Coordinates of C-alpha atoms in Angstrom, one line a residue:
M1 CA 0.0 0.0 0.0
T2 CA 1.4 3.4 -1.0
Y3 CA 1.7 6.2 1.5
K4 CA -1.0 8.3 -0.2
K5 CA -3.4 5.3 -0.2
L6 CA -2.6 4.7 3.5
I7 CA -3.5 8.4 4.4
L8 CA -6.7 8.0 2.5
V9 CA -7.7 4.9 4.4
I10 CA -6.8 6.4 7.8
Y11 CA -8.8 9.6 7.1
A12 CA -11.8 7.5 5.9
I13 CA -11.7 5.6 9.2
I14 CA -11.2 8.7 11.3
G15 CA -13.9 10.6 9.4
G16 CA -16.4 7.9 10.0
Q17 CA -15.9 8.2 13.8
I18 CA -15.9 12.0 14.0
G19 CA -18.9 14.4 14.1
I20 CA -21.3 15.5 16.8
A21 CA -24.4 17.7 16.0
Q22 CA -24.6 20.8 18.1
N23 CA -27.3 22.9 19.8
P24 CA -28.6 25.4 19.0
I25 CA -29.1 24.3 15.4
V26 CA -28.9 27.9 14.0
Q27 CA -26.1 30.3 15.0
T28 CA -26.5 33.1 12.5
C29 CA -29.5 34.7 14.2
Y30 CA -31.8 34.1 17.1
T31 CA -34.6 31.6 16.3
P32 CA -37.3 31.1 19.0
D33 CA -40.5 29.1 19.0
P34 CA -39.7 26.2 16.6
A35 CA -42.6 24.6 14.8
P36 CA -41.3 21.5 12.8
I37 CA -43.1 19.7 10.1
V38 CA -42.1 16.8 7.8
Y39 CA -42.7 17.3 4.1
D40 CA -41.2 15.5 1.0
N41 CA -38.6 13.6 3.0
Q42 CA -37.3 16.8 4.7
V43 CA -37.8 18.5 8.0
Y44 CA -38.9 22.1 7.9
V45 CA -38.7 24.2 11.0
Y46 CA -40.6 27.5 11.1
T47 CA -39.3 29.8 13.8
G48 CA -39.7 33.3 15.1
H49 CA -36.9 35.8 15.0
D50 CA -35.6 37.7 18.0
E51 CA -33.8 40.8 16.9
D52 CA -30.1 40.9 18.0
R53 CA -30.6 44.2 19.9
A54 CA -33.5 42.8 22.1
T55 CA -32.5 43.0 25.8
S56 CA -35.6 43.9 27.8
R57 CA -38.6 43.2 25.6
F58 CA -39.5 40.9 22.7
E59 CA -38.6 42.5 19.4
M60 CA -40.0 40.2 16.7
N61 CA -40.8 41.4 13.2
D62 CA -40.7 38.4 11.0
W63 CA -40.5 34.6 10.8
R64 CA -37.9 32.3 9.3
V65 CA -37.7 28.8 7.7
Y66 CA -34.9 26.2 7.9
S67 CA -34.8 22.7 6.4
S68 CA -32.7 19.6 6.8
T69 CA -32.6 16.1 5.2
D70 CA -30.2 14.7 7.8
M71 CA -31.1 16.5 11.1
V72 CA -27.6 18.0 11.5
N73 CA -27.0 20.3 8.5
W74 CA -29.7 23.1 8.3
T75 CA -30.4 25.2 5.3
D76 CA -31.5 28.8 5.9
H77 CA -34.4 29.8 3.6
G78 CA -34.6 33.3 4.9
S79 CA -37.7 35.2 5.9
P80 CA -40.7 34.5 3.7
L81 CA -43.2 36.2 6.1
S82 CA -43.3 39.2 8.3
Y83 CA -45.9 41.2 10.2
K84 CA -45.8 43.7 7.2
T85 CA -47.4 40.9 5.1
F86 CA -50.6 41.6 7.0
S87 CA -52.1 45.0 6.3
W88 CA -54.3 44.8 9.4
A89 CA -51.3 44.2 11.8
K90 CA -48.7 46.4 13.3
G91 CA -46.2 44.1 14.8
D92 CA -45.2 41.5 17.4
A93 CA -44.6 38.5 15.2
W94 CA -44.7 35.8 17.9
A95 CA -44.8 32.0 17.8
G96 CA -46.7 30.4 14.8
H97 CA -47.2 27.1 13.2
C98 CA -47.2 26.0 9.5
I99 CA -49.0 22.9 8.1
Y100 CA -49.4 21.4 4.7
R101 CA -52.8 20.5 3.2
N102 CA -54.4 20.2 -0.2
G103 CA -51.2 21.3 -2.1
K104 CA -50.7 24.4 0.0
F105 CA -48.9 25.5 3.2
Y106 CA -50.9 27.4 5.8
W107 CA -48.9 29.4 8.4
Y108 CA -50.9 30.5 11.4
V109 CA -49.4 33.4 13.3
P110 CA -50.3 35.8 16.1
L111 CA -50.0 39.6 15.4
V112 CA -51.1 42.7 17.2
S113 CA -54.1 44.1 15.4
K114 CA -54.2 47.8 14.5
E115 CA -57.9 47.9 15.4
T116 CA -57.8 46.3 18.8
N117 CA -54.2 46.8 19.8
M118 CA -54.2 43.1 21.0
H119 CA -52.9 39.9 19.5
S120 CA -55.1 38.2 16.9
I121 CA -54.4 35.1 14.8
G122 CA -53.9 35.5 11.1
V123 CA -53.1 32.9 8.4
A124 CA -50.8 33.1 5.5
V125 CA -50.6 30.7 2.5
S126 CA -48.0 29.6 0.0
D127 CA -47.6 27.0 -2.7
T128 CA -44.2 26.0 -1.4
P129 CA -42.9 25.3 2.2
T130 CA -40.4 28.2 1.9
G131 CA -42.8 30.8 0.5
P132 CA -43.3 33.5 -0.3
F133 CA -46.4 33.6 1.8
V134 CA -49.4 36.0 1.4
D135 CA -52.2 36.9 3.8
A136 CA -55.0 34.4 3.0
L137 CA -57.9 36.5 4.4
N138 CA -56.7 40.2 4.7
R139 CA -58.2 40.1 8.2
P140 CA -57.7 38.0 11.4
L141 CA -58.9 34.4 11.4
I142 CA -59.3 34.5 15.2
G143 CA -59.9 37.8 17.0
K144 CA -62.5 37.3 19.7
T145 CA -60.7 36.0 22.8
I146 CA -58.0 37.1 25.2
G147 CA -54.4 35.9 24.8
E148 CA -54.6 34.9 21.1
I149 CA -51.0 33.7 20.8
D150 CA -49.1 30.5 20.0
P151 CA -51.5 28.9 17.4
N152 CA -51.0 25.2 16.6
V153 CA -52.8 23.1 14.0
F154 CA -53.5 19.4 14.1
I155 CA -55.2 17.3 11.4
D156 CA -56.8 14.1 12.8
D157 CA -56.9 10.8 11.0
D158 CA -60.5 11.5 9.8
G159 CA -59.3 14.7 8.1
Q160 CA -60.8 17.1 10.7
A161 CA -58.4 20.0 11.4
Y162 CA -58.2 21.7 14.8
L163 CA -56.6 25.0 15.7
Y164 CA -55.4 25.4 19.3
W165 CA -54.0 28.5 21.0
G166 CA -53.9 30.7 24.1
N167 CA -52.5 32.2 27.2
P168 CA -53.8 32.1 30.0
D169 CA -56.6 30.0 28.6
L170 CA -56.4 27.1 26.1
W171 CA -58.8 27.4 23.2
Y172 CA -59.6 25.3 20.1
V173 CA -61.9 25.4 17.1
K174 CA -62.6 23.0 14.2
L175 CA -61.2 24.3 11.0
N176 CA -63.0 23.8 7.7
E177 CA -61.2 21.9 4.9
D178 CA -60.2 25.1 3.3
M179 CA -58.0 25.8 6.4
I180 CA -58.9 29.5 6.4
S181 CA -62.4 29.3 8.0
Y182 CA -64.0 27.4 10.9
E183 CA -67.2 25.9 11.9
G184 CA -69.0 26.1 15.2
D185 CA -68.0 28.0 18.3
L186 CA -64.6 28.8 19.8
V187 CA -64.2 26.3 22.6
K188 CA -62.3 27.1 25.9
V189 CA -60.8 24.0 27.3
K190 CA -61.7 23.4 30.9
L191 CA -58.3 23.4 32.7
T192 CA -58.5 21.1 35.7
K193 CA -55.7 19.8 38.0
E194 CA -56.4 16.3 36.8
G195 CA -56.0 17.3 33.2
F196 CA -53.1 19.9 33.4
G197 CA -51.4 19.5 36.8
A198 CA -51.1 22.1 39.5
D199 CA -47.5 23.3 39.7
H200 CA -48.1 26.9 38.7
P201 CA -47.5 29.7 41.3
S202 CA -50.4 31.9 40.3
R203 CA -52.9 29.8 38.3
F204 CA -55.2 26.9 39.1
T205 CA -53.3 24.5 36.7
S206 CA -49.8 24.4 35.4
Y207 CA -50.8 25.3 31.8
E208 CA -49.1 28.5 30.6
E209 CA -49.0 28.8 26.7
G210 CA -47.5 27.3 23.6
P211 CA -49.8 24.2 22.9
W212 CA -48.5 21.5 20.6
M213 CA -51.0 18.9 19.7
Y214 CA -50.2 15.6 17.9
K215 CA -51.1 11.9 17.9
H216 CA -48.9 8.9 18.5
G217 CA -50.3 5.4 18.8
A218 CA -53.5 5.4 20.7
F219 CA -52.9 8.7 22.5
Y220 CA -53.5 12.4 21.6
Y221 CA -50.7 14.4 23.2
M222 CA -51.1 18.0 24.3
V223 CA -47.6 19.4 25.0
Y224 CA -47.3 22.9 26.4
A225 CA -45.2 25.5 28.3
A226 CA -46.1 25.2 32.0
G227 CA -45.3 26.1 35.5
G228 CA -45.1 29.8 35.5
V229 CA -41.9 31.8 34.8
P230 CA -39.4 30.3 34.1
E231 CA -41.3 27.8 32.1
N232 CA -41.0 24.0 31.8
I233 CA -42.5 21.8 29.2
S234 CA -45.3 19.5 30.4
Y235 CA -47.9 17.4 28.7
S236 CA -51.3 15.7 28.9
T237 CA -52.9 12.9 27.0
S238 CA -56.4 12.0 25.8
Y239 CA -58.1 9.5 23.6
S240 CA -59.7 12.4 21.7
P241 CA -58.4 15.6 20.2
T242 CA -60.8 17.6 22.4
G243 CA -60.2 15.7 25.7
P244 CA -60.9 14.9 28.5
W245 CA -57.2 15.3 29.4
T246 CA -55.0 13.4 31.8
Y247 CA -51.9 15.3 33.1
R248 CA -48.7 13.2 32.6
G249 CA -46.0 15.4 34.0
I250 CA -43.0 17.4 33.0
I251 CA -41.0 16.5 29.8
M252 CA -38.3 19.2 30.0
P253 CA -37.6 20.8 33.4
V254 CA -36.6 24.4 33.7
Q255 CA -33.1 24.8 32.3
G256 CA -31.3 26.9 29.7
N257 CA -30.8 30.6 29.7
S258 CA -34.4 31.6 28.9
F259 CA -37.5 32.2 31.0
T260 CA -39.7 30.9 28.1
I261 CA -39.7 27.6 26.2
H262 CA -41.7 26.3 23.2
P263 CA -42.2 22.7 22.2
G264 CA -42.5 20.9 18.9
I265 CA -42.5 17.1 18.3
I266 CA -42.2 15.2 15.1
E267 CA -41.3 11.7 13.8
F268 CA -38.7 11.6 11.0
M269 CA -37.1 8.6 9.4
G270 CA -38.3 6.4 12.3
N271 CA -36.9 8.7 15.0
N272 CA -38.8 10.9 17.4
Y273 CA -37.5 14.5 17.8
F274 CA -38.3 17.1 20.5
F275 CA -37.7 20.8 19.4
Y276 CA -37.4 23.6 21.9
H277 CA -35.6 26.9 22.4
N278 CA -33.1 28.2 24.9
G279 CA -30.9 31.3 25.3
D280 CA -27.5 29.5 25.1
L281 CA -26.0 31.3 22.1
P282 CA -23.5 34.1 22.8
G283 CA -25.6 37.1 23.6
G284 CA -28.6 34.8 24.2
G285 CA -31.2 35.2 26.9
G286 CA -34.9 35.5 27.6
F287 CA -35.4 37.8 24.6
T288 CA -32.8 36.3 22.3
R289 CA -33.6 32.6 22.0
S290 CA -32.5 29.8 19.7
T291 CA -33.9 26.6 18.4
C292 CA -32.6 23.2 19.6
V293 CA -33.5 19.6 19.1
E294 CA -33.2 16.3 21.0
Q295 CA -34.0 12.7 20.0
F296 CA -36.1 10.7 22.4
Y297 CA -37.9 7.3 22.8
Y298 CA -41.4 6.8 24.1
N299 CA -41.8 4.6 27.2
T300 CA -43.6 1.2 26.5
D301 CA -46.8 2.7 28.0
G302 CA -46.7 5.7 25.6
T303 CA -45.5 8.2 28.1
I304 CA -42.7 10.6 27.3
P305 CA -39.5 10.4 29.3
T306 CA -37.7 13.4 30.9
I307 CA -35.7 15.1 28.2
N308 CA -32.8 17.4 29.1
M309 CA -31.1 20.0 27.0
T310 CA -27.8 19.1 25.5
K311 CA -25.1 20.9 23.5
E312 CA -24.5 17.7 21.4
G313 CA -28.0 17.5 19.9
V314 CA -28.8 14.6 17.6
D315 CA -27.0 12.3 15.2
A316 CA -27.2 12.5 11.5
V317 CA -29.7 10.2 9.8
S318 CA -28.2 10.5 6.3
T319 CA -25.1 11.8 4.6
L320 CA -24.6 15.0 2.5
N321 CA -23.5 14.7 -1.1
P322 CA -20.4 17.0 -1.6
Y323 CA -20.6 16.6 -5.4
Q324 CA -23.8 18.5 -5.8
R325 CA -24.3 22.2 -5.2
V326 CA -24.5 22.9 -1.5
E327 CA -25.8 26.3 -0.4
A328 CA -23.3 28.2 1.8
E329 CA -26.1 28.7 4.3
T330 CA -26.4 24.9 4.8
I331 CA -24.7 24.8 8.2
A332 CA -24.2 22.4 11.1
W333 CA -22.3 25.0 13.2
S334 CA -20.8 28.4 12.5
E335 CA -19.2 31.2 14.3
G336 CA -19.2 34.9 13.6
L337 CA -21.5 34.8 10.5
K338 CA -24.8 36.2 9.4
T339 CA -27.1 35.4 6.4
N340 CA -28.8 37.8 4.1
E341 CA -30.9 37.4 1.0
N342 CA -31.6 39.3 -2.3
S343 CA -33.4 38.7 -5.6
Q344 CA -30.2 37.8 -7.4
V345 CA -29.0 34.7 -5.5
G346 CA -31.5 34.2 -2.7
V347 CA -30.0 33.5 0.8
Y348 CA -26.3 33.8 1.2
V349 CA -23.7 33.9 4.0
T350 CA -22.3 37.4 4.8
D351 CA -20.5 39.3 7.5
I352 CA -17.5 37.0 7.1
H353 CA -14.4 38.0 9.0
D354 CA -11.0 36.5 9.6
G355 CA -11.2 33.4 11.7
D356 CA -14.9 32.8 11.2
Y357 CA -15.9 29.4 10.0
I358 CA -18.7 27.0 8.9
K359 CA -18.9 23.3 9.8
I360 CA -20.8 20.9 7.6
R361 CA -21.4 17.4 8.9
N362 CA -21.2 13.9 7.5
L363 CA -20.2 14.5 3.9
D364 CA -19.8 11.2 1.9
F365 CA -16.9 11.5 -0.6
G366 CA -17.4 7.9 -1.6
N367 CA -14.4 5.9 -2.9
N368 CA -13.6 8.2 -5.8
A369 CA -11.7 11.2 -4.5
P370 CA -12.6 14.7 -5.7
V371 CA -10.1 16.9 -7.7
I372 CA -11.7 20.3 -7.5
F373 CA -13.5 22.5 -4.9
E374 CA -15.4 25.5 -6.2
A375 CA -17.3 28.3 -4.5
A376 CA -19.5 31.2 -5.7
V377 CA -18.4 34.4 -3.9
A378 CA -18.6 38.2 -4.2
S379 CA -16.2 40.7 -2.7
N380 CA -14.5 44.1 -2.8
I381 CA -11.5 42.9 -0.7
A382 CA -8.2 42.4 -2.6
K383 CA -7.2 39.2 -0.9
A384 CA -8.8 36.4 1.3
C385 CA -9.1 32.7 1.3
I386 CA -11.1 29.6 2.4
E387 CA -9.2 26.8 4.2
L388 CA -10.8 23.4 3.7
R389 CA -10.1 21.3 6.8
L390 CA -11.3 17.7 7.5
D391 CA -13.1 16.7 10.6
R392 CA -11.8 19.3 13.0
K393 CA -11.2 23.1 12.9
D394 CA -7.5 22.3 13.1
G395 CA -7.7 19.2 10.9
L396 CA -5.9 18.2 7.7
V397 CA -5.9 21.0 5.1
L398 CA -7.6 19.5 2.1
G399 CA -7.0 22.7 0.1
T400 CA -7.0 26.5 0.1
L401 CA -9.2 28.5 -2.1
S402 CA -7.6 31.9 -2.8
L403 CA -10.0 34.8 -3.3
C404 CA -9.7 38.3 -4.7
S405 CA -12.1 41.2 -5.5
T406 CA -14.9 40.2 -7.9
G407 CA -15.7 43.9 -8.4
G408 CA -18.5 44.3 -5.8
W409 CA -20.4 42.7 -2.9
N410 CA -23.1 41.5 -5.4
K411 CA -20.7 40.7 -8.3
W412 CA -20.7 36.9 -8.1
K413 CA -17.9 34.8 -9.4
V414 CA -17.3 31.0 -9.3
I415 CA -13.7 30.3 -8.2
S416 CA -12.0 26.9 -7.8
T417 CA -8.9 25.2 -6.6
K418 CA -7.4 21.7 -6.6
V419 CA -7.7 19.6 -3.4
Q420 CA -6.0 16.7 -1.8
Q421 CA -7.5 13.3 -2.2
V422 CA -10.1 12.3 0.3
I423 CA -12.6 9.4 0.5
G424 CA -15.2 8.2 2.9
R425 CA -17.3 10.2 5.4
H426 CA -16.1 13.4 6.9
D427 CA -17.0 16.6 8.5
L428 CA -15.8 19.7 6.6
F429 CA -14.7 23.0 8.1
L430 CA -14.6 26.0 5.9
I431 CA -12.2 28.4 7.7
F432 CA -12.2 32.0 6.4
R433 CA -9.0 34.0 6.4
G434 CA -8.0 37.6 5.6
D435 CA -5.5 40.3 6.5
T436 CA -8.1 42.8 7.5
D437 CA -10.6 43.5 10.3
D438 CA -13.3 44.3 7.6
A439 CA -15.8 41.9 6.1
L440 CA -14.0 39.6 3.6
F441 CA -16.6 38.4 1.1
N442 CA -20.2 37.1 0.5
F443 CA -20.6 33.4 0.0
D444 CA -23.4 31.8 -2.1
Y445 CA -22.6 28.1 -2.6
W446 CA -19.9 25.4 -2.9
K447 CA -19.3 21.9 -4.4
F448 CA -16.6 19.4 -5.0
S449 CA -16.0 17.8 -8.4
H450 CA -14.1 14.9 -9.9
E451 CA -13.4 16.9 -13.1
N452 CA -10.5 19.3 -13.4
N453 CA -12.6 22.2 -14.7
E454 CA -11.0 25.1 -12.7
K455 CA -12.6 28.5 -13.1
I456 CA -9.7 30.6 -11.7

């Protein structure tokens, strides 16, 4: 065996053993109130957006969308919906929920009404999971109760859709099949100690807000923020989507650097995932929160075990193909970066400075080593580079892509470089270097290639 082949084998083995997902799953901005769905073999997470400057109150103007096929690399789809989408609203884009039905995506969101100066629930609609979304009604869908926040939609096996919401009360209504109207009265759930526990310091039951309704096996599960401030996540079960409910206890105890928390539970590729938010990013806190995810297993009786927050998160359920175009905003972990979007290239990575980096997990190079790495960039800086390192931030240098000015921050150019041979599964670190304190370049996408078709 030659020395070069030996190195390839060693790195194939090491690469297969390296790589741990990390929480929070998005590091380029604050992403509270996750609402995950599964569609077309992908997970889409619809989140709120806490503004970076928020320190003493919620500053939330829009919502964001992220997707993943492997549960560890998350693609940023930008912000396809804001409070400005709704002519009748004036702000406070709080926790919402998007759901697919009849070829369309319906996003239920709470906003402050210009007319009442209180939260009402609107609904936006799109033909795709990433938008753009438009106001489906040009008026609130729900605007008659107190505390109309945290809408959540559930479609039962018989096709009946239900909308749940509320703080301090829990409400529901049966939605019509068009998903933008309802039948019958708005129903206030009777909150009893038997149904929702009693560990709240100032309310009769533990229920606080953020309902998340779903079905698993024989049970209907109502999961919610509970216990006062700071909040835990508790749950109740029923044999019906409308109760009666039986309190089952706390899923996630109070922890993390945030006084609120928001649940979301899905099944994907045979695994169960629990989404929530905390304040653990740098600068994070009660008004700057970030989405996290944990895997869990139901107990044999259908109950949910205690789930604690971790920094490691979850394992990958599939690999990423490095030989197809990968958006730069597809990220497992990053430091020092932001994303932006425009009509020319969509979402891209920006605010890149010397020493910043992106980590991408679980790439599968196969048995045929690549020859070329290419990236689409835009810059006004005379000189910068991207170091390609395997498996660790200080790992083997696979190659270095040298960059120069492309003529402007939106003058995009594809630049390529030759790379060392690599096979097997690896994490990839893109380390950004430059001899200035200023921003270096904007970054749209990258890919590896077996063909020597350099575009330098």
